[in-house]
Amino acid sequence: PQTVTVTETAAPVTVTVTETAAVETVTVTETAAPVTVTKTAAPVTVTKTVAPSPTPVGPPITFKVSHQWAEGDVRDRLARAFGDLVTERTGGSITFEYYPARALYKPKEQWDAMRTGALDMSVFPLDYASGKVPQFSITLMPCIVPTMEVGLSWKDKQIGYSIDGLCLANGVRHVIWVWMEGGPASKKNQIILPEDVAGHKMRAAGKKFEYMLREAGAAITSMPSSEIYHALATGVLDSALTSSGSWVSYKLYEQVKYINVARDYAIWFMEEGLYMSQKSYDRMTPEQKRIFNACAAEIQDTWVLPNFKQAVQTLIEVFGKAGVEMHFMTKSEWEVWLKFAQETAWKSFAETVEGGQELLDQALAALE
Amino acid sequence: MELSPLTWGLIMFGTALVLLLSGMPIWAGLAGAALLFIFVQSPENLGTVPYVIYSSLDSFALLAIPLFIFMASPIANSRASFDLYEVIHRWLHWLPGGIGISNMVACAIFAALCGSSPATAAAIGGVGIPEMRRRGYPPGFACGLICVGGTLGILIPPSITMIIYGISTETSIGKCFMAGVIPGAVVTVICCIWIAFYFYFFVMRRGRRLGEPPPPSSPQEAAPTVPTEEAYTWKDRFVYLPRVLPFLLIIIGVMGSLYLGWATPSEAAGVGAVLSLLFCVIIYQAYRPRVLKTIFGVAINESTMILLIMASALFFGYALSNAYATQALAEAIIELPLGRWGIMAIINLFLLILGMFIPPAAIILLVAPILLHILLPLGFDPVWFAAVMTLNMEIGLVTPPVGLNLYIVKAIAPDVAMSRVLAGAAPFVLILALGIFLLCIFPELALWLPGMMIGR
Amino acid sequence: MIRLGKRILALLAWAIDNWSEFTGYACALGIFAAAVIIVHEVITRYARIPTVWQTELSIYLLMMATYVGAAYGLKHGGHIHVDLVTNFLSPRAREVLFLVTSVLGLIIAGAIAWYSWPMWWEAVEAGYHSESLWGPPLIFPYILLPLGLSFLAIHYLVHIARKIALVRDLFKGSGQGHEPSL
Ligand code: NA
Ligand code: NA
């Protein structure tokens, strides 16, 4: 049985902070089988606002922030909004260098770089690390999250503690939760229910989606999102599943006739939040940490939802203009997918991943 | 001592250049410089070095590179390339400078089978340069023609550099391929016109007027005779014609699977590699162990070289980014008060200078993402720029001191002085530059075909 | 005694040479296998038969060709270099410079191998898998980089031994500069 404990002494606290030592204590306990993943902590309560500091707080630190998206993408803006806020509130002692568009690390490498402390922060799709921590597949599981609100609520629920605990056990901190939605589109027919993909040559984003769609009778081809356009144009693909952002940025509305828009309910949600190397975090003084966490909470509560909801609105506008036939998934359709996902992807996750069933139960509990 | 990122960048480029000029393998020069600077600037990052190098090749799109090399190798290393050349020659020899034009057209067709420029120059030059010299072409002209004709290898699809460009800038490789077709044809035609012109005015007329061959270019060279062009009957032409059939089938197999929707670029390369080896084994009896060993040996040698350079160039790019030098450089260029086309001109000049020293694959990996970062806000199309950059890289393949095609041609004709080769190549290089200019005036040359084939 | 030592060294060089040759052809076959695998995938997809492992396996074969094939490349002069400066040097100076750059090459290949073995060992200890649907253990692809660069470093030893013999030959005054057999 292996126990990983990350402890941190509480900061000398000022007025509004209610930060207890327990909040930062994470215990990952591995019993014989199945593994239980728990974070023994009361819900985190952090200061919501800290006033800007006129003088630098603590020694100067520069953090490198890496991600794979273009400058100006909502995920790039998230990193910069957070960075600017921290710089302002620390009186300029903490500054950030941004490396968008995989300028520093390729997407998957970012995890190893954060683990080893070579990279300070990253806007990182957590599922990319699922080869190393198989439990992370839950953050890119079909129908695990129906809406962005449910996804963001994970932060303060057991499922969120479990995931954050696994991150910490690998030396990585989860700073801000972010979910990105997506849906299927096609040249052949509207994809409303699982049986609609039968016989489609299809690109899915994420292995559990590949698995589920394969079970539904689709022939899966893997390719980076930059090749989807050409593949749809030539007929290598009939349909594809990708994020709302990619549907727009790769101009895929020029190629598809039907899209199932993930406005109200979505089968595809991916967690791609802001993460930080524990080693980098520990370079900050307690006071800097306090401000840093307060800024994270502020961005989490005020910035994430309105800005990330924008992607689907843009999609509706652009695809509407291009004359693509749109369908908006309903709750009852989503439930059909949920049932199908549970029989396929969820089942395989529970069977192959240690503690998988427990995580699924926690995720289901978060639905209520 | 605190150095600015831009200063660091210059120091790093300088160090890499010194290492490269020392004659060490290119991959080792780039990887060595990267290791050195990571060690100096942030030794705590040394642990991520293997991850950076490992994942630099973790890409299905990249697989197209060795596969396209494996597609060209059986053709280049069996009698196939000789047959290709012979057929074209029988059909085009009657033109003024017919044999030169045959070489240029053979380069263009081989380019459609091969993704790399040095390989194209080697395959056609190996047959063509001795032939041209035997028939009295000035050796410098013959070598220069093959140097530049070979560069078509990366403009006409398939193209290794376009694949690298597509990967590093997230542009569709299929579209980039299409963008090269018309510029490739235009450059080929202009080159052929120049050959006919040169032959008519400088070789034939002078030969007739003086009644003697042009002056020998160097003491070692045998005095050339007045160029002769033998005649072929229609029967000669048609008898040989079926021999191009395999090549056409391979080209159709690759391009067809790519544009008819059976395969992605990497998959099309796989189809090509299998077809090519199959044809060469069946038709050219390339199943003998000795021939197979050559085909596989040459292909793996070239693949491992290009891919190692790719991995180390990406690693060097990582070290540059880690010092924030790349970003600082891009910001410095954006702030230049030059306007849209001014910046485009500066970028081309910059690429030309880089092209003198660094092979295309490494340049694209190092600068294409930064350049697009500058060009996209200015409204330039990334697919169009793929064609512009490729033409620029083609020039780099022929400019000293580092020009892969120059090395290839020197290996085929070691007795011809480099200065003669360069003089012969110069007019063709101007044609490539003219190509860039034409692309700037008529962007449709690059954009019409991609838009046509895959628009709605 | 010295003769025995020399014979053992020659045998070692012979073994390394042949090993590099063998790995080169193995890698070439690997790439050809990737081509066949891909054609298989294209056909099965056209028949709408789902596929899982083809793409990923062919990427690993690509990595094998690059890293493990590097020693073959060194043996056959595939590691292209810039000869702008070196061409202007006297044969002696040039060979000495090549000796120095070969030692640097050994150090660089060795350093990369040195830093990448732990990456592989971590994957062994932690039981890492690829994050794809197929999900093979990462110990197989992760070993290609350290293994290939180690082979390359070993081949550099033979390469350097030959360069030393060549330089010694040049400075002895015979001046022929032919590659001596080792
Ligand atoms: Na080509
Ligand atoms: Na050059």
Tab-separated table of C-alpha atoms in Angstrom, chain A residues 64 68 71 96-106 108-109 112-113 115-119 132 201 221-227 229-231 233-237 250 253-257 322-324, chain B residues 5 44-45 47-48 51-53 55-61 166-167 170-175 178 257-265 267 314 317-318 321-324 326-327 369 373 453-456:
chain	number	residue	atom	x	y	z
A	64	LYS	CA	6.582	29.761	-17.960
A	68	GLN	CA	-1.021	24.131	-27.710
A	71	GLU	CA	-2.749	33.168	-29.467
A	96	PHE	CA	4.534	35.084	-16.645
A	97	GLU	CA	6.039	34.117	-19.991
A	98	TYR	CA	3.528	32.632	-22.402
A	99	TYR	CA	4.300	29.973	-24.982
A	100	PRO	CA	1.150	29.457	-27.051
A	101	ALA	CA	0.863	27.200	-30.092
A	102	ARG	CA	3.142	24.455	-28.714
A	103	ALA	CA	6.099	26.804	-29.029
A	104	LEU	CA	7.869	25.244	-26.056
A	105	TYR	CA	6.506	21.745	-25.535
A	106	LYS	CA	4.324	19.512	-27.638
A	108	LYS	CA	1.586	15.537	-24.480
A	109	GLU	CA	5.082	16.442	-23.267
A	112	ASP	CA	6.181	15.195	-18.087
A	113	ALA	CA	7.671	18.671	-18.123
A	115	ARG	CA	6.010	16.561	-13.348
A	116	THR	CA	9.756	17.092	-13.457
A	117	GLY	CA	9.483	20.816	-12.792
A	118	ALA	CA	10.890	21.872	-16.178
A	119	LEU	CA	7.614	23.602	-17.041
A	132	LYS	CA	0.558	7.476	-17.381
A	201	LYS	CA	-15.681	6.616	-41.605
A	221	THR	CA	-9.390	6.833	-38.334
A	222	SER	CA	-7.045	8.756	-36.075
A	223	MET	CA	-5.681	12.059	-37.275
A	224	PRO	CA	-4.789	15.459	-35.838
A	225	SER	CA	-7.570	18.037	-36.005
A	226	SER	CA	-5.612	19.982	-38.632
A	227	GLU	CA	-6.194	17.132	-41.133
A	229	TYR	CA	-10.776	19.429	-43.267
A	230	HIS	CA	-8.857	17.692	-45.996
A	231	ALA	CA	-10.041	14.264	-44.904
A	233	ALA	CA	-13.126	17.071	-48.357
A	234	THR	CA	-11.650	14.012	-50.007
A	235	GLY	CA	-13.882	11.476	-48.315
A	236	VAL	CA	-11.312	9.831	-46.047
A	237	LEU	CA	-13.872	10.796	-43.409
A	250	TYR	CA	-10.567	24.832	-39.009
A	253	TYR	CA	-18.473	24.277	-41.858
A	254	GLU	CA	-17.305	24.333	-45.472
A	255	GLN	CA	-17.241	20.544	-45.502
A	256	VAL	CA	-20.105	19.184	-43.384
A	257	LYS	CA	-23.831	19.263	-44.043
A	322	ALA	CA	-22.782	28.585	-43.816
A	323	GLY	CA	-26.154	26.841	-44.103
A	324	VAL	CA	-25.196	23.732	-42.157
B	5	PRO	CA	16.342	36.852	-24.970
B	44	GLU	CA	17.010	21.535	-14.180
B	45	ASN	CA	15.359	21.062	-17.602
B	47	GLY	CA	15.437	15.755	-17.499
B	48	THR	CA	12.860	16.700	-20.127
B	51	TYR	CA	10.733	13.652	-23.803
B	52	VAL	CA	11.336	16.557	-26.177
B	53	ILE	CA	13.370	14.418	-28.564
B	55	SER	CA	7.893	13.320	-28.998
B	56	SER	CA	9.442	15.294	-31.856
B	57	LEU	CA	8.873	12.212	-33.998
B	58	ASP	CA	5.637	11.081	-32.383
B	59	SER	CA	3.523	11.971	-35.402
B	60	PHE	CA	1.705	9.942	-37.996
B	61	ALA	CA	2.037	12.749	-40.538
B	166	GLY	CA	2.079	21.284	-42.671
B	167	ILE	CA	2.965	19.633	-39.381
B	170	GLU	CA	-0.937	22.981	-38.568
B	171	THR	CA	-1.787	23.528	-42.208
B	172	SER	CA	-3.396	20.774	-44.245
B	173	ILE	CA	-0.611	18.806	-45.935
B	174	GLY	CA	-2.968	17.856	-48.754
B	175	LYS	CA	-3.643	21.520	-49.519
B	178	MET	CA	-1.833	20.999	-54.272
B	257	SER	CA	-5.643	7.617	-53.154
B	258	LEU	CA	-4.903	11.068	-51.771
B	259	TYR	CA	-7.455	13.067	-53.745
B	260	LEU	CA	-10.148	10.492	-54.311
B	261	GLY	CA	-10.568	10.052	-50.609
B	262	TRP	CA	-9.030	6.719	-49.803
B	263	ALA	CA	-6.079	7.909	-47.840
B	264	THR	CA	-4.431	10.666	-45.835
B	265	PRO	CA	-1.007	11.893	-47.028
B	267	GLU	CA	-1.305	6.561	-46.043
B	314	LEU	CA	12.978	20.632	-33.015
B	317	GLY	CA	13.923	25.084	-31.427
B	318	TYR	CA	12.939	24.009	-27.922
B	321	SER	CA	12.002	28.923	-27.069
B	322	ASN	CA	13.182	28.033	-23.601
B	323	ALA	CA	15.369	31.155	-23.726
B	324	TYR	CA	12.341	33.108	-25.071
B	326	THR	CA	12.045	32.852	-30.775
B	327	GLN	CA	9.255	34.975	-29.347
B	369	PRO	CA	5.695	28.637	-36.984
B	373	HIS	CA	2.651	34.056	-36.427
B	453	MET	CA	-10.338	20.403	-55.641
B	454	ILE	CA	-11.556	20.673	-52.082
B	455	GLY	CA	-13.806	23.660	-51.910
B	456	ARG	CA	-17.536	23.126	-51.849
